[in-house]
């Protein structure tokens, strides 16, 4: 089993540095030393600050070696000891190995290989990127590199002056069975590549600024924010021209304070895990994963295909949940509110999915008239409100009470050619729900509960289910299923000319039919009611048991406003209407039961 030691300035183990101009100096940076059980050295990883004599650039050198050979700078690089250094708040000139020994740079004993890798690979960048090296994540006790120590320019400064603005061009070559990587100053427009950093933030801002164009590739930092104070953390790029195509930021918070995170670098994928406080996290145009954790968070995904978790991505017992606000943006997003009373805004994505969980949630899946996508919403428990998109919505209302509002426009232009894609699918299940379907084709399964279904326009199919439901079919050729329960359903027909409404499982002893609109002639056909007008509007009342009788037709006639009759069974509808105002009944009717 390996043992690991993380040392500073070669205190635990001398690793000599050899170059054309310097030989035998102890190096200045970090060492991660892996020992075997017998005390032999298995591998050494070093991180040093050097000066390239061929071009004069200050560079960070990473070397991985499987033997104890000296580090050789074959390209003329030179080990650097800082001209000035802030030690315990005091600036010191002429820092030497003797001075380093005097201040007792300590060695950290690391227990596991994972700790060792975390400790060594994570380099701290200060707010203005003035520090090359500061404390590692695990086990280091020293304060040599103070907050203003600019190790790239060897000066005490709050900014990176001159040509040493930013860092770029990490190349690589093999030497002594190891790999070398360089991080150099930005002067020639080269690229930053193959590097990894973690930021154990004690300040509140990371920024990169330069007057030069910069293209950053393969930079995948892991940033760990564990400051004790509240603060806002922003990431933004201020270059003349900056891109970071396809890269990933991992940002994880360890404390209990709320944070504001602005993921402002373009074309970068972020994984951001918020603190336990009230966080505000802004994604960008990458494919981001934003995790708010508990308490009340605000997450904005931006324009990529994002995953937004209002609470933890992993739910466990005893977890405290927040009332979150999630904004999906323009990509195809998956938004998970979790528990709590959440507000979720799907945005303009073509294929969005929404998962609410428990809590009284409000979901807004509205899209502009130019969109033609599908929003799937699974609302879970709680009393929820759902406002659907202008186009297709498939809604699972869960077990709570749902108040929904949907609109659907541009049907003729968008979807009439494909009948399978031009309707909203809404599953309300339990609860006293309200559904407003708008002008599109809706499929509504109301489920249990006393529901209100306002289907609006379009050819709708409505299943009332169990409970006393109110259904307003609106315009269109509608199919309404009352259900086989013993609860009273109220069906209102207020259609225009040229449409037919079909009502199934209508129980005349329980259910109520309320009819309004421009209706003319009505006649009885077979064992079913068929109410039709001369302007081609028709209502069909179907009952599998054929239990309709004359009294039921009389009730229907009353709904049309019939006022008088004759012994021949002719009813006269009062008031001027289009067409024949007489309803001619071809069956024997007991007129005395007209008002019963």
mmCIF file of N, CA and C in Angstrom, residues 284-395:
data_model
loop_
_atom_site.group_PDB
_atom_site.id
_atom_site.type_symbol
_atom_site.label_atom_id
_atom_site.label_comp_id
_atom_site.label_asym_id
_atom_site.label_seq_id
_atom_site.Cartn_x
_atom_site.Cartn_y
_atom_site.Cartn_z
ATOM 1 N N UNK A 284 -24.776 29.562 -18.744
ATOM 2 C CA UNK A 284 -24.510 30.329 -19.955
ATOM 3 C C UNK A 284 -24.939 29.502 -21.142
ATOM 4 N N UNK A 285 -24.228 29.587 -22.263
ATOM 5 C CA UNK A 285 -24.665 28.878 -23.458
ATOM 6 C C UNK A 285 -24.079 27.483 -23.577
ATOM 7 N N UNK A 286 -23.439 26.978 -22.538
ATOM 8 C CA UNK A 286 -22.997 25.593 -22.517
ATOM 9 C C UNK A 286 -24.090 24.677 -22.003
ATOM 10 N N UNK A 287 -23.787 23.383 -21.960
ATOM 11 C CA UNK A 287 -24.701 22.393 -21.400
ATOM 12 C C UNK A 287 -24.372 22.255 -19.922
ATOM 13 N N UNK A 288 -25.143 22.938 -19.089
ATOM 14 C CA UNK A 288 -24.807 23.088 -17.682
ATOM 15 C C UNK A 288 -25.604 22.134 -16.810
ATOM 16 N N UNK A 289 -25.017 21.793 -15.672
ATOM 17 C CA UNK A 289 -25.713 21.087 -14.599
ATOM 18 C C UNK A 289 -25.654 22.001 -13.381
ATOM 19 N N UNK A 290 -26.801 22.536 -12.975
ATOM 20 C CA UNK A 290 -26.879 23.472 -11.862
ATOM 21 C C UNK A 290 -27.676 22.827 -10.740
ATOM 22 N N UNK A 291 -27.074 22.732 -9.560
ATOM 23 C CA UNK A 291 -27.692 22.067 -8.415
ATOM 24 C C UNK A 291 -27.795 23.086 -7.290
ATOM 25 N N UNK A 292 -29.012 23.426 -6.890
ATOM 26 C CA UNK A 292 -29.190 24.454 -5.880
ATOM 27 C C UNK A 292 -28.952 23.983 -4.461
ATOM 28 N N UNK A 293 -29.080 22.678 -4.213
ATOM 29 C CA UNK A 293 -29.074 22.137 -2.849
ATOM 30 C C UNK A 293 -30.273 22.704 -2.074
ATOM 31 N N UNK A 294 -30.235 22.613 -0.730
ATOM 32 C CA UNK A 294 -31.425 23.005 0.017
ATOM 33 C C UNK A 294 -31.493 24.517 0.180
ATOM 34 N N UNK A 295 -32.580 24.972 0.800
ATOM 35 C CA UNK A 295 -32.976 26.373 0.923
ATOM 36 C C UNK A 295 -33.489 26.887 -0.419
ATOM 37 N N UNK A 296 -33.759 28.194 -0.474
ATOM 38 C CA UNK A 296 -34.501 28.776 -1.589
ATOM 39 C C UNK A 296 -33.521 29.297 -2.637
ATOM 40 N N UNK A 297 -33.445 28.605 -3.767
ATOM 41 C CA UNK A 297 -32.449 28.909 -4.793
ATOM 42 C C UNK A 297 -33.112 29.417 -6.068
ATOM 43 N N UNK A 298 -32.331 30.177 -6.845
ATOM 44 C CA UNK A 298 -32.735 30.632 -8.174
ATOM 45 C C UNK A 298 -31.701 30.126 -9.168
ATOM 46 N N UNK A 299 -32.144 29.333 -10.144
ATOM 47 C CA UNK A 299 -31.241 28.748 -11.130
ATOM 48 C C UNK A 299 -31.689 29.162 -12.526
ATOM 49 N N UNK A 300 -30.755 29.680 -13.323
ATOM 50 C CA UNK A 300 -31.040 30.074 -14.704
ATOM 51 C C UNK A 300 -30.089 29.318 -15.629
ATOM 52 N N UNK A 301 -30.648 28.475 -16.472
ATOM 53 C CA UNK A 301 -29.817 27.594 -17.268
ATOM 54 C C UNK A 301 -29.143 28.237 -18.459
ATOM 55 N N UNK A 302 -29.683 29.322 -19.000
ATOM 56 C CA UNK A 302 -29.100 29.903 -20.199
ATOM 57 C C UNK A 302 -29.561 29.180 -21.449
ATOM 58 N N UNK A 303 -28.722 29.205 -22.479
ATOM 59 C CA UNK A 303 -29.152 28.739 -23.794
ATOM 60 C C UNK A 303 -28.732 27.316 -24.128
ATOM 61 N N UNK A 304 -28.020 26.624 -23.266
ATOM 62 C CA UNK A 304 -27.620 25.253 -23.558
ATOM 63 C C UNK A 304 -28.684 24.249 -23.175
ATOM 64 N N UNK A 305 -28.357 22.969 -23.362
ATOM 65 C CA UNK A 305 -29.220 21.875 -22.924
ATOM 66 C C UNK A 305 -28.834 21.546 -21.489
ATOM 67 N N UNK A 306 -29.620 22.026 -20.542
ATOM 68 C CA UNK A 306 -29.208 22.062 -19.147
ATOM 69 C C UNK A 306 -30.016 21.101 -18.287
ATOM 70 N N UNK A 307 -29.382 20.711 -17.161
ATOM 71 C CA UNK A 307 -30.054 20.018 -16.074
ATOM 72 C C UNK A 307 -30.081 20.976 -14.890
ATOM 73 N N UNK A 308 -31.277 21.275 -14.385
ATOM 74 C CA UNK A 308 -31.414 22.156 -13.238
ATOM 75 C C UNK A 308 -32.092 21.385 -12.111
ATOM 76 N N UNK A 309 -31.422 21.312 -10.962
ATOM 77 C CA UNK A 309 -31.963 20.656 -9.781
ATOM 78 C C UNK A 309 -32.159 21.723 -8.705
ATOM 79 N N UNK A 310 -33.412 21.993 -8.344
ATOM 80 C CA UNK A 310 -33.645 22.973 -7.295
ATOM 81 C C UNK A 310 -33.097 22.531 -5.960
ATOM 82 N N UNK A 311 -33.207 21.249 -5.666
ATOM 83 C CA UNK A 311 -32.641 20.674 -4.446
ATOM 84 C C UNK A 311 -31.457 19.802 -4.840
ATOM 85 N N UNK A 312 -31.122 18.857 -4.009
ATOM 86 C CA UNK A 312 -29.994 17.983 -4.307
ATOM 87 C C UNK A 312 -30.330 17.060 -5.470
ATOM 88 N N UNK A 313 -29.303 16.697 -6.229
ATOM 89 C CA UNK A 313 -29.502 15.701 -7.278
ATOM 90 C C UNK A 313 -29.750 14.322 -6.693
ATOM 91 N N UNK A 314 -29.399 14.141 -5.410
ATOM 92 C CA UNK A 314 -29.617 12.877 -4.705
ATOM 93 C C UNK A 314 -30.396 13.184 -3.436
ATOM 94 N N UNK A 315 -31.580 12.599 -3.313
ATOM 95 C CA UNK A 315 -32.459 12.870 -2.186
ATOM 96 C C UNK A 315 -32.230 11.829 -1.105
ATOM 97 N N UNK A 316 -32.155 12.272 0.131
ATOM 98 C CA UNK A 316 -31.937 11.351 1.229
ATOM 99 C C UNK A 316 -32.741 11.820 2.431
ATOM 100 N N UNK A 317 -32.923 10.929 3.410
ATOM 101 C CA UNK A 317 -33.728 11.240 4.583
ATOM 102 C C UNK A 317 -33.097 12.382 5.364
ATOM 103 N N UNK A 318 -33.958 13.256 5.894
ATOM 104 C CA UNK A 318 -33.476 14.357 6.706
ATOM 105 C C UNK A 318 -33.023 15.565 5.909
ATOM 106 N N UNK A 319 -33.135 15.503 4.583
ATOM 107 C CA UNK A 319 -32.680 16.610 3.747
ATOM 108 C C UNK A 319 -33.679 17.757 3.831
ATOM 109 N N UNK A 320 -33.178 18.982 3.952
ATOM 110 C CA UNK A 320 -34.033 20.157 3.996
ATOM 111 C C UNK A 320 -34.212 20.691 2.578
ATOM 112 N N UNK A 321 -35.470 20.872 2.169
ATOM 113 C CA UNK A 321 -35.751 21.273 0.804
ATOM 114 C C UNK A 321 -36.168 22.732 0.766
ATOM 115 N N UNK A 322 -35.976 23.371 -0.381
ATOM 116 C CA UNK A 322 -36.265 24.782 -0.517
ATOM 117 C C UNK A 322 -37.365 25.050 -1.512
ATOM 118 N N UNK A 323 -37.820 26.302 -1.493
ATOM 119 C CA UNK A 323 -38.775 26.798 -2.474
ATOM 120 C C UNK A 323 -37.971 27.481 -3.575
ATOM 121 N N UNK A 324 -37.816 26.811 -4.697
ATOM 122 C CA UNK A 324 -36.852 27.216 -5.710
ATOM 123 C C UNK A 324 -37.539 27.819 -6.925
ATOM 124 N N UNK A 325 -36.753 28.611 -7.680
ATOM 125 C CA UNK A 325 -37.173 29.137 -8.967
ATOM 126 C C UNK A 325 -36.181 28.657 -10.020
ATOM 127 N N UNK A 326 -36.705 27.953 -11.036
ATOM 128 C CA UNK A 326 -35.864 27.387 -12.083
ATOM 129 C C UNK A 326 -36.270 27.977 -13.427
ATOM 130 N N UNK A 327 -35.282 28.461 -14.177
ATOM 131 C CA UNK A 327 -35.509 29.045 -15.489
ATOM 132 C C UNK A 327 -34.677 28.259 -16.507
ATOM 133 N N UNK A 328 -35.352 27.567 -17.412
ATOM 134 C CA UNK A 328 -34.638 26.683 -18.315
ATOM 135 C C UNK A 328 -33.881 27.378 -19.429
ATOM 136 N N UNK A 329 -34.375 28.500 -19.944
ATOM 137 C CA UNK A 329 -33.713 29.155 -21.059
ATOM 138 C C UNK A 329 -34.140 28.576 -22.391
ATOM 139 N N UNK A 330 -33.255 28.688 -23.382
ATOM 140 C CA UNK A 330 -33.625 28.351 -24.755
ATOM 141 C C UNK A 330 -33.234 26.945 -25.184
ATOM 142 N N UNK A 331 -32.509 26.206 -24.391
ATOM 143 C CA UNK A 331 -32.111 24.857 -24.775
ATOM 144 C C UNK A 331 -33.165 23.830 -24.426
ATOM 145 N N UNK A 332 -32.855 22.567 -24.726
ATOM 146 C CA UNK A 332 -33.708 21.449 -24.343
ATOM 147 C C UNK A 332 -33.309 21.034 -22.936
ATOM 148 N N UNK A 333 -34.109 21.428 -21.964
ATOM 149 C CA UNK A 333 -33.711 21.344 -20.567
ATOM 150 C C UNK A 333 -34.511 20.294 -19.817
ATOM 151 N N UNK A 334 -33.901 19.810 -18.737
ATOM 152 C CA UNK A 334 -34.586 18.983 -17.755
ATOM 153 C C UNK A 334 -34.538 19.743 -16.439
ATOM 154 N N UNK A 335 -35.705 20.078 -15.908
ATOM 155 C CA UNK A 335 -35.801 20.890 -14.707
ATOM 156 C C UNK A 335 -36.473 20.079 -13.616
ATOM 157 N N UNK A 336 -35.797 19.945 -12.492
ATOM 158 C CA UNK A 336 -36.279 19.136 -11.378
ATOM 159 C C UNK A 336 -36.408 20.050 -10.166
ATOM 160 N N UNK A 337 -37.640 20.359 -9.800
ATOM 161 C CA UNK A 337 -37.844 21.250 -8.665
ATOM 162 C C UNK A 337 -37.614 20.579 -7.331
ATOM 163 N N UNK A 338 -37.909 19.283 -7.252
ATOM 164 C CA UNK A 338 -37.795 18.593 -5.976
ATOM 165 C C UNK A 338 -38.942 18.964 -5.059
ATOM 166 N N UNK A 339 -38.721 18.769 -3.786
ATOM 167 C CA UNK A 339 -39.740 19.133 -2.812
ATOM 168 C C UNK A 339 -39.740 20.635 -2.594
ATOM 169 N N UNK A 340 -40.773 21.105 -1.910
ATOM 170 C CA UNK A 340 -40.899 22.535 -1.718
ATOM 171 C C UNK A 340 -41.864 23.127 -2.731
ATOM 172 N N UNK A 341 -42.257 24.371 -2.486
ATOM 173 C CA UNK A 341 -43.170 25.082 -3.371
ATOM 174 C C UNK A 341 -42.336 25.817 -4.418
ATOM 175 N N UNK A 342 -42.215 25.224 -5.586
ATOM 176 C CA UNK A 342 -41.281 25.710 -6.597
ATOM 177 C C UNK A 342 -42.010 26.432 -7.723
ATOM 178 N N UNK A 343 -41.264 27.335 -8.380
ATOM 179 C CA UNK A 343 -41.707 27.959 -9.621
ATOM 180 C C UNK A 343 -40.736 27.541 -10.721
ATOM 181 N N UNK A 344 -41.284 26.987 -11.801
ATOM 182 C CA UNK A 344 -40.447 26.463 -12.875
ATOM 183 C C UNK A 344 -40.900 27.076 -14.195
ATOM 184 N N UNK A 345 -39.940 27.643 -14.912
ATOM 185 C CA UNK A 345 -40.183 28.265 -16.205
ATOM 186 C C UNK A 345 -39.391 27.485 -17.258
ATOM 187 N N UNK A 346 -40.111 26.811 -18.155
ATOM 188 C CA UNK A 346 -39.443 25.910 -19.094
ATOM 189 C C UNK A 346 -38.593 26.657 -20.105
ATOM 190 N N UNK A 347 -39.023 27.825 -20.551
ATOM 191 C CA UNK A 347 -38.267 28.550 -21.556
ATOM 192 C C UNK A 347 -38.635 28.130 -22.964
ATOM 193 N N UNK A 348 -37.728 28.384 -23.904
ATOM 194 C CA UNK A 348 -38.018 28.235 -25.328
ATOM 195 C C UNK A 348 -37.464 26.952 -25.941
ATOM 196 N N UNK A 349 -37.065 25.997 -25.145
ATOM 197 C CA UNK A 349 -36.521 24.765 -25.704
ATOM 198 C C UNK A 349 -37.568 23.960 -26.451
ATOM 199 N N UNK A 350 -37.123 23.189 -27.450
ATOM 200 C CA UNK A 350 -38.046 22.369 -28.225
ATOM 201 C C UNK A 350 -38.524 21.157 -27.443
ATOM 202 N N UNK A 351 -37.669 20.586 -26.611
ATOM 203 C CA UNK A 351 -38.005 19.368 -25.873
ATOM 204 C C UNK A 351 -37.600 19.564 -24.419
ATOM 205 N N UNK A 352 -38.502 20.095 -23.615
ATOM 206 C CA UNK A 352 -38.246 20.316 -22.196
ATOM 207 C C UNK A 352 -38.981 19.274 -21.367
ATOM 208 N N UNK A 353 -38.360 18.892 -20.249
ATOM 209 C CA UNK A 353 -38.996 17.990 -19.295
ATOM 210 C C UNK A 353 -38.959 18.642 -17.926
ATOM 211 N N UNK A 354 -40.086 18.545 -17.213
ATOM 212 C CA UNK A 354 -40.230 19.195 -15.914
ATOM 213 C C UNK A 354 -40.695 18.155 -14.905
ATOM 214 N N UNK A 355 -39.992 18.093 -13.772
ATOM 215 C CA UNK A 355 -40.335 17.180 -12.689
ATOM 216 C C UNK A 355 -40.450 18.011 -11.413
ATOM 217 N N UNK A 356 -41.669 18.049 -10.858
ATOM 218 C CA UNK A 356 -41.894 18.943 -9.723
ATOM 219 C C UNK A 356 -41.738 18.267 -8.372
ATOM 220 N N UNK A 357 -42.181 17.052 -8.224
ATOM 221 C CA UNK A 357 -42.132 16.427 -6.910
ATOM 222 C C UNK A 357 -43.224 16.960 -6.005
ATOM 223 N N UNK A 358 -43.019 16.782 -4.698
ATOM 224 C CA UNK A 358 -43.999 17.251 -3.731
ATOM 225 C C UNK A 358 -43.947 18.771 -3.627
ATOM 226 N N UNK A 359 -45.000 19.326 -3.023
ATOM 227 C CA UNK A 359 -45.068 20.767 -2.862
ATOM 228 C C UNK A 359 -46.108 21.372 -3.784
ATOM 229 N N UNK A 360 -46.516 22.595 -3.458
ATOM 230 C CA UNK A 360 -47.472 23.330 -4.275
ATOM 231 C C UNK A 360 -46.689 24.124 -5.318
ATOM 232 N N UNK A 361 -46.601 23.574 -6.507
ATOM 233 C CA UNK A 361 -45.709 24.111 -7.527
ATOM 234 C C UNK A 361 -46.482 24.900 -8.576
ATOM 235 N N UNK A 362 -45.780 25.843 -9.202
ATOM 236 C CA UNK A 362 -46.316 26.612 -10.320
ATOM 237 C C UNK A 362 -45.367 26.433 -11.501
ATOM 238 N N UNK A 363 -45.931 25.945 -12.602
ATOM 239 C CA UNK A 363 -45.122 25.631 -13.775
ATOM 240 C C UNK A 363 -45.609 26.475 -14.947
ATOM 241 N N UNK A 364 -44.657 27.138 -15.599
ATOM 242 C CA UNK A 364 -44.957 27.977 -16.753
ATOM 243 C C UNK A 364 -44.163 27.438 -17.944
ATOM 244 N N UNK A 365 -44.877 26.774 -18.839
ATOM 245 C CA UNK A 365 -44.228 26.174 -20.006
ATOM 246 C C UNK A 365 -44.509 26.978 -21.265
ATOM 247 N N UNK A 366 -44.773 28.262 -21.110
ATOM 248 C CA UNK A 366 -45.122 29.107 -22.247
ATOM 249 C C UNK A 366 -43.943 29.234 -23.210
ATOM 250 N N UNK A 367 -44.271 29.236 -24.487
ATOM 251 C CA UNK A 367 -43.269 29.432 -25.528
ATOM 252 C C UNK A 367 -43.782 30.463 -26.515
ATOM 253 N N UNK A 368 -42.884 31.034 -27.300
ATOM 254 C CA UNK A 368 -43.288 32.024 -28.285
ATOM 255 C C UNK A 368 -43.969 31.341 -29.466
ATOM 256 N N UNK A 369 -44.512 32.150 -30.357
ATOM 257 C CA UNK A 369 -45.227 31.609 -31.505
ATOM 258 C C UNK A 369 -44.304 30.919 -32.494
ATOM 259 N N UNK A 370 -43.017 31.127 -32.388
ATOM 260 C CA UNK A 370 -42.086 30.499 -33.320
ATOM 261 C C UNK A 370 -41.689 29.096 -32.889
ATOM 262 N N UNK A 371 -42.042 28.691 -31.676
ATOM 263 C CA UNK A 371 -41.642 27.374 -31.198
ATOM 264 C C UNK A 371 -42.594 26.291 -31.656
ATOM 265 N N UNK A 372 -42.126 25.068 -31.764
ATOM 266 C CA UNK A 372 -42.995 23.956 -32.156
ATOM 267 C C UNK A 372 -42.604 22.694 -31.408
ATOM 268 N N UNK A 373 -42.158 22.822 -30.180
ATOM 269 C CA UNK A 373 -41.650 21.675 -29.446
ATOM 270 C C UNK A 373 -42.691 21.011 -28.575
ATOM 271 N N UNK A 374 -42.208 20.169 -27.686
ATOM 272 C CA UNK A 374 -43.040 19.408 -26.764
ATOM 273 C C UNK A 374 -42.513 19.616 -25.353
ATOM 274 N N UNK A 375 -43.419 19.957 -24.446
ATOM 275 C CA UNK A 375 -43.071 20.075 -23.035
ATOM 276 C C UNK A 375 -43.747 18.940 -22.277
ATOM 277 N N UNK A 376 -42.931 18.140 -21.579
ATOM 278 C CA UNK A 376 -43.448 17.077 -20.734
ATOM 279 C C UNK A 376 -43.324 17.530 -19.285
ATOM 280 N N UNK A 377 -44.434 17.486 -18.570
ATOM 281 C CA UNK A 377 -44.428 17.931 -17.178
ATOM 282 C C UNK A 377 -44.992 16.832 -16.292
ATOM 283 N N UNK A 378 -44.242 16.499 -15.239
ATOM 284 C CA UNK A 378 -44.650 15.510 -14.250
ATOM 285 C C UNK A 378 -44.702 16.248 -12.913
ATOM 286 N N UNK A 379 -45.927 16.560 -12.478
ATOM 287 C CA UNK A 379 -46.087 17.527 -11.397
ATOM 288 C C UNK A 379 -46.045 16.909 -10.015
ATOM 289 N N UNK A 380 -46.240 15.619 -9.878
ATOM 290 C CA UNK A 380 -46.091 14.990 -8.574
ATOM 291 C C UNK A 380 -47.171 15.401 -7.600
ATOM 292 N N UNK A 381 -46.826 15.374 -6.294
ATOM 293 C CA UNK A 381 -47.786 15.713 -5.261
ATOM 294 C C UNK A 381 -47.933 17.209 -5.093
ATOM 295 N N UNK A 382 -48.890 17.595 -4.245
ATOM 296 C CA UNK A 382 -49.115 19.002 -3.979
ATOM 297 C C UNK A 382 -50.194 19.584 -4.864
ATOM 298 N N UNK A 383 -50.609 20.811 -4.535
ATOM 299 C CA UNK A 383 -51.615 21.533 -5.302
ATOM 300 C C UNK A 383 -50.880 22.407 -6.308
ATOM 301 N N UNK A 384 -50.919 22.012 -7.571
ATOM 302 C CA UNK A 384 -50.046 22.605 -8.577
ATOM 303 C C UNK A 384 -50.826 23.455 -9.570
ATOM 304 N N UNK A 385 -50.099 24.388 -10.169
ATOM 305 C CA UNK A 385 -50.622 25.212 -11.260
ATOM 306 C C UNK A 385 -49.738 24.989 -12.470
ATOM 307 N N UNK A 386 -50.355 24.699 -13.603
ATOM 308 C CA UNK A 386 -49.592 24.456 -14.828
ATOM 309 C C UNK A 386 -50.136 25.334 -15.942
ATOM 310 N N UNK A 387 -49.270 26.147 -16.507
ATOM 311 C CA UNK A 387 -49.630 26.952 -17.676
ATOM 312 C C UNK A 387 -48.810 26.455 -18.841
ATOM 313 N N UNK A 388 -49.489 25.857 -19.812
ATOM 314 C CA UNK A 388 -48.789 25.155 -20.865
ATOM 315 C C UNK A 388 -48.279 26.051 -21.966
ATOM 316 N N UNK A 389 -47.658 25.425 -22.942
ATOM 317 C CA UNK A 389 -47.026 26.146 -24.035
ATOM 318 C C UNK A 389 -48.054 26.505 -25.094
ATOM 319 N N UNK A 390 -47.607 27.315 -26.055
ATOM 320 C CA UNK A 390 -48.450 27.642 -27.197
ATOM 321 C C UNK A 390 -48.623 26.439 -28.121
ATOM 322 N N UNK A 391 -47.868 25.399 -27.884
ATOM 323 C CA UNK A 391 -47.901 24.246 -28.759
ATOM 324 C C UNK A 391 -48.204 22.994 -27.947
ATOM 325 N N UNK A 392 -47.365 22.005 -27.976
ATOM 326 C CA UNK A 392 -47.721 20.717 -27.395
ATOM 327 C C UNK A 392 -47.273 20.620 -25.947
ATOM 328 N N UNK A 393 -48.174 20.115 -25.105
ATOM 329 C CA UNK A 393 -47.863 19.838 -23.709
ATOM 330 C C UNK A 393 -48.373 18.449 -23.354
ATOM 331 N N UNK A 394 -47.579 17.707 -22.625
ATOM 332 C CA UNK A 394 -48.023 16.452 -22.038
ATOM 333 C C UNK A 394 -47.816 16.590 -20.540
ATOM 334 N N UNK A 395 -48.916 16.600 -19.791
ATOM 335 C CA UNK A 395 -48.868 16.953 -18.379
ATOM 336 C C UNK A 395 -49.383 15.799 -17.543
#
